[in-house]
Amino acid sequence: MALLLSGCCDKAKIAQCKADEAARRELAAVAPAPAAGTPEPMRLVIRAGADAKVQARVESVSCVDGRGGSAVVALDWNISSPGVVAVRIRVGPDGGERKVWMDAGAVGQGVTGPWVKDGTVLTIEDLASGASLVELRAEAGPCGGEAVE
């Protein structure tokens, strides 16, 4: 019986599984919310289940009328929910229509353009079922009127 099982394993898939697990462990060390290192003019609030590890940071933010205006956000995620192999990330205003930003693997990263504003919500969903797994909300705060990097 052992001989039959040893012949059916795909070494490339095993290696990929080990690499995915290492990435999951690395992201698991990150506190999920609020995002660490977020400049005061734009705060990122993350709600995620136990099987979702997310790290988000504001790369830059402009200020308009003394508050955070538009921001560039870097996002890293690791979704370990059973059966989730791919995700869809939607973006839009709170309470409004959310459009698809990207489809990606269960472990991945992305950087937005300078279009994240106060009230913008990014939702990470299971691509197969559409179930919501993570919600990230941008909240503008006061600033001195200069771009923050």
Tab-separated table of N, CA and C in Angstrom:
chain	number	residue	atom	x	y	z
A	1	MET	N	0.824	-1.183	0.000
A	1	MET	CA	0.000	0.000	0.000
A	1	MET	C	0.870	1.249	0.000
A	2	ALA	N	1.947	1.281	0.782
A	2	ALA	CA	2.830	2.439	0.828
A	2	ALA	C	3.460	2.708	-0.527
A	3	LEU	N	3.752	1.656	-1.264
A	3	LEU	CA	4.356	1.805	-2.581
A	3	LEU	C	3.399	2.515	-3.528
A	4	LEU	N	2.132	2.193	-3.484
A	4	LEU	CA	1.143	2.846	-4.332
A	4	LEU	C	0.987	4.328	-3.982
A	5	LEU	N	0.962	4.657	-2.704
A	5	LEU	CA	0.802	6.051	-2.296
A	5	LEU	C	2.015	6.892	-2.659
A	6	SER	N	3.196	6.335	-2.507
A	6	SER	CA	4.397	7.122	-2.795
A	6	SER	C	4.511	7.458	-4.274
A	7	GLY	N	3.925	6.665	-5.134
A	7	GLY	CA	4.011	6.920	-6.562
A	7	GLY	C	3.012	7.945	-7.058
A	8	CYS	N	2.032	8.340	-6.228
A	8	CYS	CA	0.994	9.253	-6.720
A	8	CYS	C	1.192	10.698	-6.261
A	9	CYS	N	2.246	10.994	-5.564
A	9	CYS	CA	2.463	12.351	-5.055
A	9	CYS	C	3.197	13.203	-6.079
A	10	ASP	N	2.747	14.413	-6.265
A	10	ASP	CA	3.351	15.367	-7.181
A	10	ASP	C	4.327	16.239	-6.396
A	11	LYS	N	5.627	16.083	-6.664
A	11	LYS	CA	6.650	16.814	-5.901
A	11	LYS	C	6.522	18.328	-6.066
A	12	ALA	N	6.133	18.780	-7.236
A	12	ALA	CA	5.975	20.225	-7.464
A	12	ALA	C	4.832	20.771	-6.600
A	13	LYS	N	3.734	20.012	-6.490
A	13	LYS	CA	2.607	20.459	-5.668
A	13	LYS	C	2.980	20.464	-4.190
A	14	ILE	N	3.758	19.481	-3.772
A	14	ILE	CA	4.220	19.439	-2.384
A	14	ILE	C	5.109	20.640	-2.086
A	15	ALA	N	6.015	20.965	-2.995
A	15	ALA	CA	6.899	22.122	-2.814
A	15	ALA	C	6.094	23.416	-2.753
A	16	GLN	N	5.083	23.544	-3.620
A	16	GLN	CA	4.240	24.744	-3.606
A	16	GLN	C	3.468	24.833	-2.301
A	17	CYS	N	2.981	23.700	-1.814
A	17	CYS	CA	2.244	23.680	-0.554
A	17	CYS	C	3.143	24.144	0.591
A	18	LYS	N	4.380	23.684	0.609
A	18	LYS	CA	5.325	24.101	1.655
A	18	LYS	C	5.613	25.597	1.556
A	19	ALA	N	5.765	26.114	0.351
A	19	ALA	CA	6.020	27.549	0.164
A	19	ALA	C	4.811	28.371	0.622
A	20	ASP	N	3.602	27.909	0.293
A	20	ASP	CA	2.387	28.607	0.733
A	20	ASP	C	2.286	28.603	2.251
A	21	GLU	N	2.622	27.471	2.876
A	21	GLU	CA	2.562	27.383	4.335
A	21	GLU	C	3.569	28.334	4.977
A	22	ALA	N	4.772	28.448	4.400
A	22	ALA	CA	5.770	29.380	4.928
A	22	ALA	C	5.267	30.823	4.823
A	23	ALA	N	4.622	31.151	3.710
A	23	ALA	CA	4.064	32.504	3.545
A	23	ALA	C	2.960	32.749	4.568
A	24	ARG	N	2.132	31.737	4.833
A	24	ARG	CA	1.069	31.873	5.840
A	24	ARG	C	1.656	32.138	7.220
A	25	ARG	N	2.705	31.418	7.570
A	25	ARG	CA	3.329	31.613	8.883
A	25	ARG	C	3.904	33.021	9.011
A	26	GLU	N	4.504	33.507	7.939
A	26	GLU	CA	5.088	34.848	7.958
A	26	GLU	C	4.014	35.907	8.179
A	27	LEU	N	2.888	35.791	7.479
A	27	LEU	CA	1.811	36.767	7.641
A	27	LEU	C	1.083	36.590	8.963
A	28	ALA	N	1.085	35.395	9.520
A	28	ALA	CA	0.390	35.151	10.786
A	28	ALA	C	0.995	35.955	11.925
A	29	ALA	N	2.257	36.327	11.804
A	29	ALA	CA	2.924	37.101	12.847
A	29	ALA	C	2.487	38.561	12.851
A	30	VAL	N	1.719	38.963	11.853
A	30	VAL	CA	1.302	40.359	11.705
A	30	VAL	C	-0.055	40.567	12.380
A	31	ALA	N	-0.141	41.577	13.240
A	31	ALA	CA	-1.424	41.919	13.864
A	31	ALA	C	-2.364	42.452	12.795
A	32	PRO	N	-3.625	41.982	12.743
A	32	PRO	CA	-4.480	42.331	11.638
A	32	PRO	C	-5.066	43.741	11.622
A	33	ALA	N	-5.316	44.419	12.756
A	33	ALA	CA	-5.976	45.716	12.646
A	33	ALA	C	-5.802	46.515	13.928
A	34	PRO	N	-5.739	47.825	13.869
A	34	PRO	CA	-5.518	48.609	12.664
A	34	PRO	C	-4.116	48.380	12.119
A	35	ALA	N	-3.928	48.700	10.863
A	35	ALA	CA	-2.654	48.426	10.205
A	35	ALA	C	-1.525	49.208	10.860
A	36	ALA	N	-0.440	48.509	11.148
A	36	ALA	CA	0.715	49.140	11.794
A	36	ALA	C	1.386	50.127	10.844
A	37	GLY	N	1.891	51.200	11.380
A	37	GLY	CA	2.653	52.156	10.593
A	37	GLY	C	1.798	53.062	9.720
A	38	THR	N	0.498	53.056	9.902
A	38	THR	CA	-0.370	53.884	9.081
A	38	THR	C	-0.198	55.349	9.471
A	39	PRO	N	0.139	56.220	8.505
A	39	PRO	CA	0.244	57.643	8.832
A	39	PRO	C	-1.100	58.166	9.334
A	40	GLU	N	-1.060	59.119	10.226
A	40	GLU	CA	-2.270	59.671	10.845
A	40	GLU	C	-3.291	60.208	9.840
A	41	PRO	N	-2.879	60.829	8.726
A	41	PRO	CA	-3.893	61.373	7.816
A	41	PRO	C	-4.810	60.321	7.186
A	42	MET	N	-4.392	59.053	7.176
A	42	MET	CA	-5.257	57.998	6.630
A	42	MET	C	-5.033	56.747	7.470
A	43	ARG	N	-6.076	56.336	8.159
A	43	ARG	CA	-6.021	55.142	9.008
A	43	ARG	C	-6.734	54.009	8.279
A	44	LEU	N	-6.184	52.798	8.397
A	44	LEU	CA	-6.786	51.629	7.771
A	44	LEU	C	-7.292	50.695	8.863
A	45	VAL	N	-8.568	50.388	8.834
A	45	VAL	CA	-9.175	49.504	9.822
A	45	VAL	C	-9.532	48.202	9.122
A	46	ILE	N	-9.029	47.092	9.666
A	46	ILE	CA	-9.212	45.788	9.032
A	46	ILE	C	-10.061	44.890	9.923
A	47	ARG	N	-11.081	44.274	9.317
A	47	ARG	CA	-11.852	43.223	9.982
A	47	ARG	C	-11.637	41.946	9.192
A	48	ALA	N	-11.142	40.915	9.884
A	48	ALA	CA	-10.854	39.658	9.204
A	48	ALA	C	-11.146	38.494	10.132
A	49	GLY	N	-11.546	37.381	9.551
A	49	GLY	CA	-11.763	36.167	10.316
A	49	GLY	C	-10.439	35.533	10.708
A	50	ALA	N	-10.526	34.486	11.517
A	50	ALA	CA	-9.328	33.813	12.023
A	50	ALA	C	-8.491	33.192	10.909
A	51	ASP	N	-9.113	32.834	9.784
A	51	ASP	CA	-8.384	32.201	8.685
A	51	ASP	C	-7.860	33.206	7.666
A	52	ALA	N	-7.887	34.485	7.993
A	52	ALA	CA	-7.426	35.524	7.078
A	52	ALA	C	-6.413	36.414	7.785
A	53	LYS	N	-5.220	36.464	7.255
A	53	LYS	CA	-4.173	37.331	7.780
A	53	LYS	C	-3.925	38.421	6.743
A	54	VAL	N	-4.009	39.657	7.191
A	54	VAL	CA	-3.883	40.791	6.275
A	54	VAL	C	-2.966	41.839	6.884
A	55	GLN	N	-2.107	42.375	6.046
A	55	GLN	CA	-1.269	43.501	6.434
A	55	GLN	C	-1.514	44.602	5.400
A	56	ALA	N	-1.789	45.805	5.877
A	56	ALA	CA	-2.030	46.929	4.968
A	56	ALA	C	-1.261	48.132	5.485
A	57	ARG	N	-0.730	48.916	4.559
A	57	ARG	CA	-0.004	50.122	4.966
A	57	ARG	C	-0.215	51.204	3.912
A	58	VAL	N	-0.280	52.428	4.395
A	58	VAL	CA	-0.388	53.574	3.504
A	58	VAL	C	1.017	53.903	3.017
A	59	GLU	N	1.199	53.852	1.711
A	59	GLU	CA	2.496	54.175	1.108
A	59	GLU	C	2.672	55.687	0.988
A	60	SER	N	1.598	56.378	0.622
A	60	SER	CA	1.620	57.840	0.553
A	60	SER	C	0.176	58.332	0.649
A	61	VAL	N	0.035	59.561	1.100
A	61	VAL	CA	-1.293	60.161	1.209
A	61	VAL	C	-1.185	61.666	0.978
A	62	SER	N	-2.131	62.194	0.222
A	62	SER	CA	-2.193	63.641	0.038
A	62	SER	C	-3.178	64.200	1.054
A	63	CYS	N	-3.049	65.465	1.315
A	63	CYS	CA	-3.956	66.118	2.254
A	63	CYS	C	-4.747	67.191	1.525
A	64	VAL	N	-6.046	67.258	1.838
A	64	VAL	CA	-6.938	68.236	1.230
A	64	VAL	C	-7.734	68.882	2.358
A	65	ASP	N	-7.672	70.204	2.422
A	65	ASP	CA	-8.401	70.944	3.457
A	65	ASP	C	-8.094	70.432	4.866
A	66	GLY	N	-6.817	70.102	5.103
A	66	GLY	CA	-6.380	69.703	6.431
A	66	GLY	C	-6.708	68.277	6.834
A	67	ARG	N	-7.198	67.451	5.883
A	67	ARG	CA	-7.514	66.040	6.168
A	67	ARG	C	-6.904	65.150	5.083
A	68	GLY	N	-6.798	63.881	5.408
A	68	GLY	CA	-6.306	62.926	4.416
A	68	GLY	C	-7.175	62.967	3.173
A	69	GLY	N	-6.529	63.068	2.013
A	69	GLY	CA	-7.267	63.143	0.744
A	69	GLY	C	-7.300	61.806	0.042
A	70	SER	N	-6.306	61.547	-0.786
A	70	SER	CA	-6.223	60.263	-1.487
A	70	SER	C	-4.922	59.577	-1.099
A	71	ALA	N	-4.984	58.245	-1.033
A	71	ALA	CA	-3.828	57.474	-0.563
A	71	ALA	C	-3.522	56.318	-1.501
A	72	VAL	N	-2.261	55.919	-1.486
A	72	VAL	CA	-1.795	54.684	-2.125
A	72	VAL	C	-1.621	53.682	-0.993
A	73	VAL	N	-2.252	52.507	-1.126
A	73	VAL	CA	-2.234	51.498	-0.071
A	73	VAL	C	-1.611	50.210	-0.596
A	74	ALA	N	-0.675	49.657	0.181
A	74	ALA	CA	-0.087	48.351	-0.120
A	74	ALA	C	-0.798	47.316	0.750
A	75	LEU	N	-1.175	46.208	0.148
A	75	LEU	CA	-1.964	45.181	0.817
A	75	LEU	C	-1.320	43.815	0.606
A	76	ASP	N	-1.115	43.071	1.694
A	76	ASP	CA	-0.632	41.690	1.649
A	76	ASP	C	-1.682	40.835	2.339
A	77	TRP	N	-2.020	39.684	1.757
A	77	TRP	CA	-3.032	38.829	2.369
A	77	TRP	C	-2.623	37.371	2.281
A	78	ASN	N	-3.174	36.620	3.235
A	78	ASN	CA	-2.987	35.181	3.273
A	78	ASN	C	-4.278	34.586	3.817
A	79	ILE	N	-5.054	33.980	2.931
A	79	ILE	CA	-6.337	33.397	3.301
A	79	ILE	C	-6.152	31.883	3.396
A	80	SER	N	-6.368	31.343	4.589
A	80	SER	CA	-6.179	29.903	4.785
A	80	SER	C	-7.488	29.176	5.052
A	81	SER	N	-8.602	29.796	4.726
A	81	SER	CA	-9.909	29.154	4.893
A	81	SER	C	-9.968	27.900	4.021
A	82	PRO	N	-10.515	26.808	4.550
A	82	PRO	CA	-10.613	25.577	3.754
A	82	PRO	C	-11.349	25.815	2.437
A	83	GLY	N	-10.777	25.320	1.362
A	83	GLY	CA	-11.399	25.418	0.052
A	83	GLY	C	-11.157	26.711	-0.697
A	84	VAL	N	-10.594	27.718	-0.055
A	84	VAL	CA	-10.349	28.993	-0.736
A	84	VAL	C	-8.998	28.916	-1.447
A	85	VAL	N	-9.027	28.980	-2.771
A	85	VAL	CA	-7.795	28.944	-3.556
A	85	VAL	C	-7.557	30.242	-4.310
A	86	ALA	N	-8.603	31.045	-4.450
A	86	ALA	CA	-8.481	32.321	-5.152
A	86	ALA	C	-9.447	33.323	-4.523
A	87	VAL	N	-9.097	34.595	-4.640
A	87	VAL	CA	-9.924	35.654	-4.075
A	87	VAL	C	-10.225	36.717	-5.117
A	88	ARG	N	-11.277	37.464	-4.851
A	88	ARG	CA	-11.616	38.655	-5.634
A	88	ARG	C	-11.610	39.813	-4.663
A	89	ILE	N	-10.956	40.898	-5.043
A	89	ILE	CA	-10.929	42.087	-4.203
A	89	ILE	C	-11.772	43.154	-4.885
A	90	ARG	N	-12.765	43.615	-4.149
A	90	ARG	CA	-13.657	44.674	-4.641
A	90	ARG	C	-13.355	45.955	-3.882
A	91	VAL	N	-13.625	47.089	-4.521
A	91	VAL	CA	-13.375	48.382	-3.902
A	91	VAL	C	-14.516	49.332	-4.237
A	92	GLY	N	-14.851	50.175	-3.266
A	92	GLY	CA	-15.891	51.162	-3.500
A	92	GLY	C	-16.194	51.930	-2.241
A	93	PRO	N	-17.100	52.879	-2.340
A	93	PRO	CA	-17.465	53.680	-1.174
A	93	PRO	C	-18.297	52.861	-0.195
A	94	ASP	N	-18.234	53.231	1.064
A	94	ASP	CA	-19.047	52.578	2.075
A	94	ASP	C	-20.517	52.716	1.702
A	95	GLY	N	-21.220	51.605	1.613
A	95	GLY	CA	-22.631	51.626	1.269
A	95	GLY	C	-22.918	51.744	-0.213
A	96	GLY	N	-21.874	51.879	-1.031
A	96	GLY	CA	-22.079	52.026	-2.470
A	96	GLY	C	-21.660	50.784	-3.232
A	97	GLU	N	-21.765	50.871	-4.537
A	97	GLU	CA	-21.385	49.746	-5.394
A	97	GLU	C	-19.873	49.534	-5.343
A	98	ARG	N	-19.482	48.294	-5.183
A	98	ARG	CA	-18.054	47.948	-5.165
A	98	ARG	C	-17.698	47.259	-6.469
A	99	LYS	N	-16.640	47.750	-7.084
A	99	LYS	CA	-16.187	47.205	-8.362
A	99	LYS	C	-14.980	46.304	-8.140
A	100	VAL	N	-14.759	45.395	-9.078
A	100	VAL	CA	-13.628	44.469	-8.971
A	100	VAL	C	-12.326	45.236	-9.184
A	101	TRP	N	-11.415	45.114	-8.218
A	101	TRP	CA	-10.070	45.666	-8.353
A	101	TRP	C	-9.165	44.591	-8.939
A	102	MET	N	-9.217	43.373	-8.375
A	102	MET	CA	-8.385	42.301	-8.901
A	102	MET	C	-8.885	40.948	-8.440
A	103	ASP	N	-8.527	39.915	-9.222
A	103	ASP	CA	-8.670	38.515	-8.838
A	103	ASP	C	-7.253	38.003	-8.633
A	104	ALA	N	-7.052	37.195	-7.587
A	104	ALA	CA	-5.694	36.737	-7.261
A	104	ALA	C	-5.770	35.439	-6.470
A	105	GLY	N	-4.607	34.904	-6.146
A	105	GLY	CA	-4.532	33.700	-5.338
A	105	GLY	C	-4.872	33.986	-3.883
A	106	ALA	N	-5.007	32.926	-3.107
A	106	ALA	CA	-5.344	33.054	-1.689
A	106	ALA	C	-4.217	33.716	-0.895
A	107	VAL	N	-3.009	33.684	-1.427
A	107	VAL	CA	-1.870	34.391	-0.839
A	107	VAL	C	-1.392	35.369	-1.898
A	108	GLY	N	-1.293	36.642	-1.527
A	108	GLY	CA	-0.870	37.600	-2.537
A	108	GLY	C	-0.640	38.984	-1.983
A	109	GLN	N	-0.407	39.905	-2.913
A	109	GLN	CA	-0.167	41.293	-2.548
A	109	GLN	C	-0.566	42.189	-3.709
A	110	GLY	N	-0.830	43.443	-3.388
A	110	GLY	CA	-1.177	44.420	-4.404
A	110	GLY	C	-0.994	45.822	-3.864
A	111	VAL	N	-0.853	46.774	-4.771
A	111	VAL	CA	-0.713	48.180	-4.399
A	111	VAL	C	-1.740	48.962	-5.213
A	112	THR	N	-2.560	49.734	-4.524
A	112	THR	CA	-3.572	50.534	-5.203
A	112	THR	C	-2.923	51.724	-5.890
A	113	GLY	N	-3.689	52.386	-6.705
A	113	GLY	CA	-3.300	53.693	-7.195
A	113	GLY	C	-3.676	54.717	-6.134
A	114	PRO	N	-3.517	56.015	-6.438
A	114	PRO	CA	-3.843	57.054	-5.453
A	114	PRO	C	-5.338	57.362	-5.400
A	115	TRP	N	-6.158	56.312	-5.306
A	115	TRP	CA	-7.606	56.482	-5.333
A	115	TRP	C	-8.310	56.047	-4.048
A	116	VAL	N	-7.566	55.663	-3.026
A	116	VAL	CA	-8.190	55.297	-1.752
A	116	VAL	C	-8.459	56.592	-0.988
A	117	LYS	N	-9.730	56.833	-0.684
A	117	LYS	CA	-10.155	58.063	-0.010
A	117	LYS	C	-10.920	57.712	1.266
A	118	ASP	N	-11.225	58.711	2.048
A	118	ASP	CA	-12.011	58.509	3.264
A	118	ASP	C	-13.289	57.746	2.923
A	119	GLY	N	-13.537	56.655	3.620
A	119	GLY	CA	-14.729	55.853	3.387
A	119	GLY	C	-14.585	54.763	2.347
A	120	THR	N	-13.446	54.695	1.672
A	120	THR	CA	-13.232	53.618	0.707
A	120	THR	C	-13.162	52.289	1.449
A	121	VAL	N	-13.828	51.278	0.895
A	121	VAL	CA	-13.829	49.941	1.481
A	121	VAL	C	-13.281	48.957	0.447
A	122	LEU	N	-12.300	48.153	0.868
A	122	LEU	CA	-11.802	47.049	0.057
A	122	LEU	C	-12.300	45.764	0.711
A	123	THR	N	-12.914	44.893	-0.070
A	123	THR	CA	-13.443	43.638	0.442
A	123	THR	C	-12.754	42.492	-0.281
A	124	ILE	N	-12.199	41.554	0.492
A	124	ILE	CA	-11.610	40.344	-0.079
A	124	ILE	C	-12.658	39.243	0.055
A	125	GLU	N	-13.010	38.632	-1.097
A	125	GLU	CA	-14.043	37.600	-1.140
A	125	GLU	C	-13.461	36.299	-1.675
A	126	ASP	N	-14.057	35.182	-1.288
A	126	ASP	CA	-13.748	33.898	-1.902
A	126	ASP	C	-14.239	33.987	-3.346
A	127	LEU	N	-13.352	33.755	-4.301
A	127	LEU	CA	-13.715	33.895	-5.710
A	127	LEU	C	-14.808	32.894	-6.102
A	128	ALA	N	-14.770	31.681	-5.546
A	128	ALA	CA	-15.747	30.658	-5.919
A	128	ALA	C	-17.134	30.925	-5.339
A	129	SER	N	-17.208	31.269	-4.072
A	129	SER	CA	-18.510	31.394	-3.414
A	129	SER	C	-19.000	32.834	-3.277
A	130	GLY	N	-18.093	33.804	-3.351
A	130	GLY	CA	-18.465	35.199	-3.143
A	130	GLY	C	-18.544	35.593	-1.679
A	131	ALA	N	-18.227	34.653	-0.778
A	131	ALA	CA	-18.289	34.950	0.655
A	131	ALA	C	-17.238	35.994	1.026
A	132	SER	N	-17.646	36.969	1.823
A	132	SER	CA	-16.732	38.013	2.286
A	132	SER	C	-15.805	37.449	3.356
A	133	LEU	N	-14.497	37.677	3.196
A	133	LEU	CA	-13.490	37.154	4.115
A	133	LEU	C	-12.800	38.260	4.906
A	134	VAL	N	-12.608	39.416	4.282
A	134	VAL	CA	-11.887	40.532	4.901
A	134	VAL	C	-12.530	41.835	4.433
A	135	GLU	N	-12.590	42.801	5.355
A	135	GLU	CA	-13.016	44.143	4.978
A	135	GLU	C	-11.990	45.131	5.505
A	136	LEU	N	-11.509	46.000	4.636
A	136	LEU	CA	-10.564	47.052	4.998
A	136	LEU	C	-11.241	48.379	4.705
A	137	ARG	N	-11.265	49.264	5.706
A	137	ARG	CA	-11.929	50.566	5.566
A	137	ARG	C	-10.904	51.670	5.786
A	138	ALA	N	-10.883	52.657	4.882
A	138	ALA	CA	-9.999	53.820	5.012
A	138	ALA	C	-10.745	54.927	5.744
A	139	GLU	N	-10.073	55.506	6.750
A	139	GLU	CA	-10.653	56.605	7.522
A	139	GLU	C	-9.670	57.763	7.526
A	140	ALA	N	-10.085	58.892	6.976
A	140	ALA	CA	-9.223	60.073	6.920
A	140	ALA	C	-9.147	60.737	8.282
A	141	GLY	N	-7.973	61.279	8.558
A	141	GLY	CA	-7.769	62.035	9.783
A	141	GLY	C	-7.127	63.364	9.467
A	142	PRO	N	-6.829	64.148	10.490
A	142	PRO	CA	-6.240	65.466	10.273
A	142	PRO	C	-4.792	65.363	9.815
A	143	CYS	N	-4.378	66.346	9.047
A	143	CYS	CA	-2.975	66.427	8.628
A	143	CYS	C	-2.606	67.883	8.420
A	144	GLY	N	-1.331	68.113	8.177
A	144	GLY	CA	-0.837	69.473	8.037
A	144	GLY	C	-0.944	70.053	6.651
A	145	GLY	N	-1.605	69.356	5.706
A	145	GLY	CA	-1.789	69.898	4.368
A	145	GLY	C	-0.706	69.484	3.380
A	146	GLU	N	0.244	68.677	3.811
A	146	GLU	CA	1.321	68.221	2.917
A	146	GLU	C	1.136	66.741	2.611
A	147	ALA	N	1.701	66.290	1.507
A	147	ALA	CA	1.705	64.849	1.220
A	147	ALA	C	2.597	64.155	2.229
A	148	VAL	N	2.168	62.996	2.689
A	148	VAL	CA	2.927	62.214	3.666
A	148	VAL	C	3.421	60.956	2.989
A	149	GLU	N	4.729	60.672	3.110
A	149	GLU	CA	5.281	59.464	2.508
A	149	GLU	C	5.968	58.632	3.547
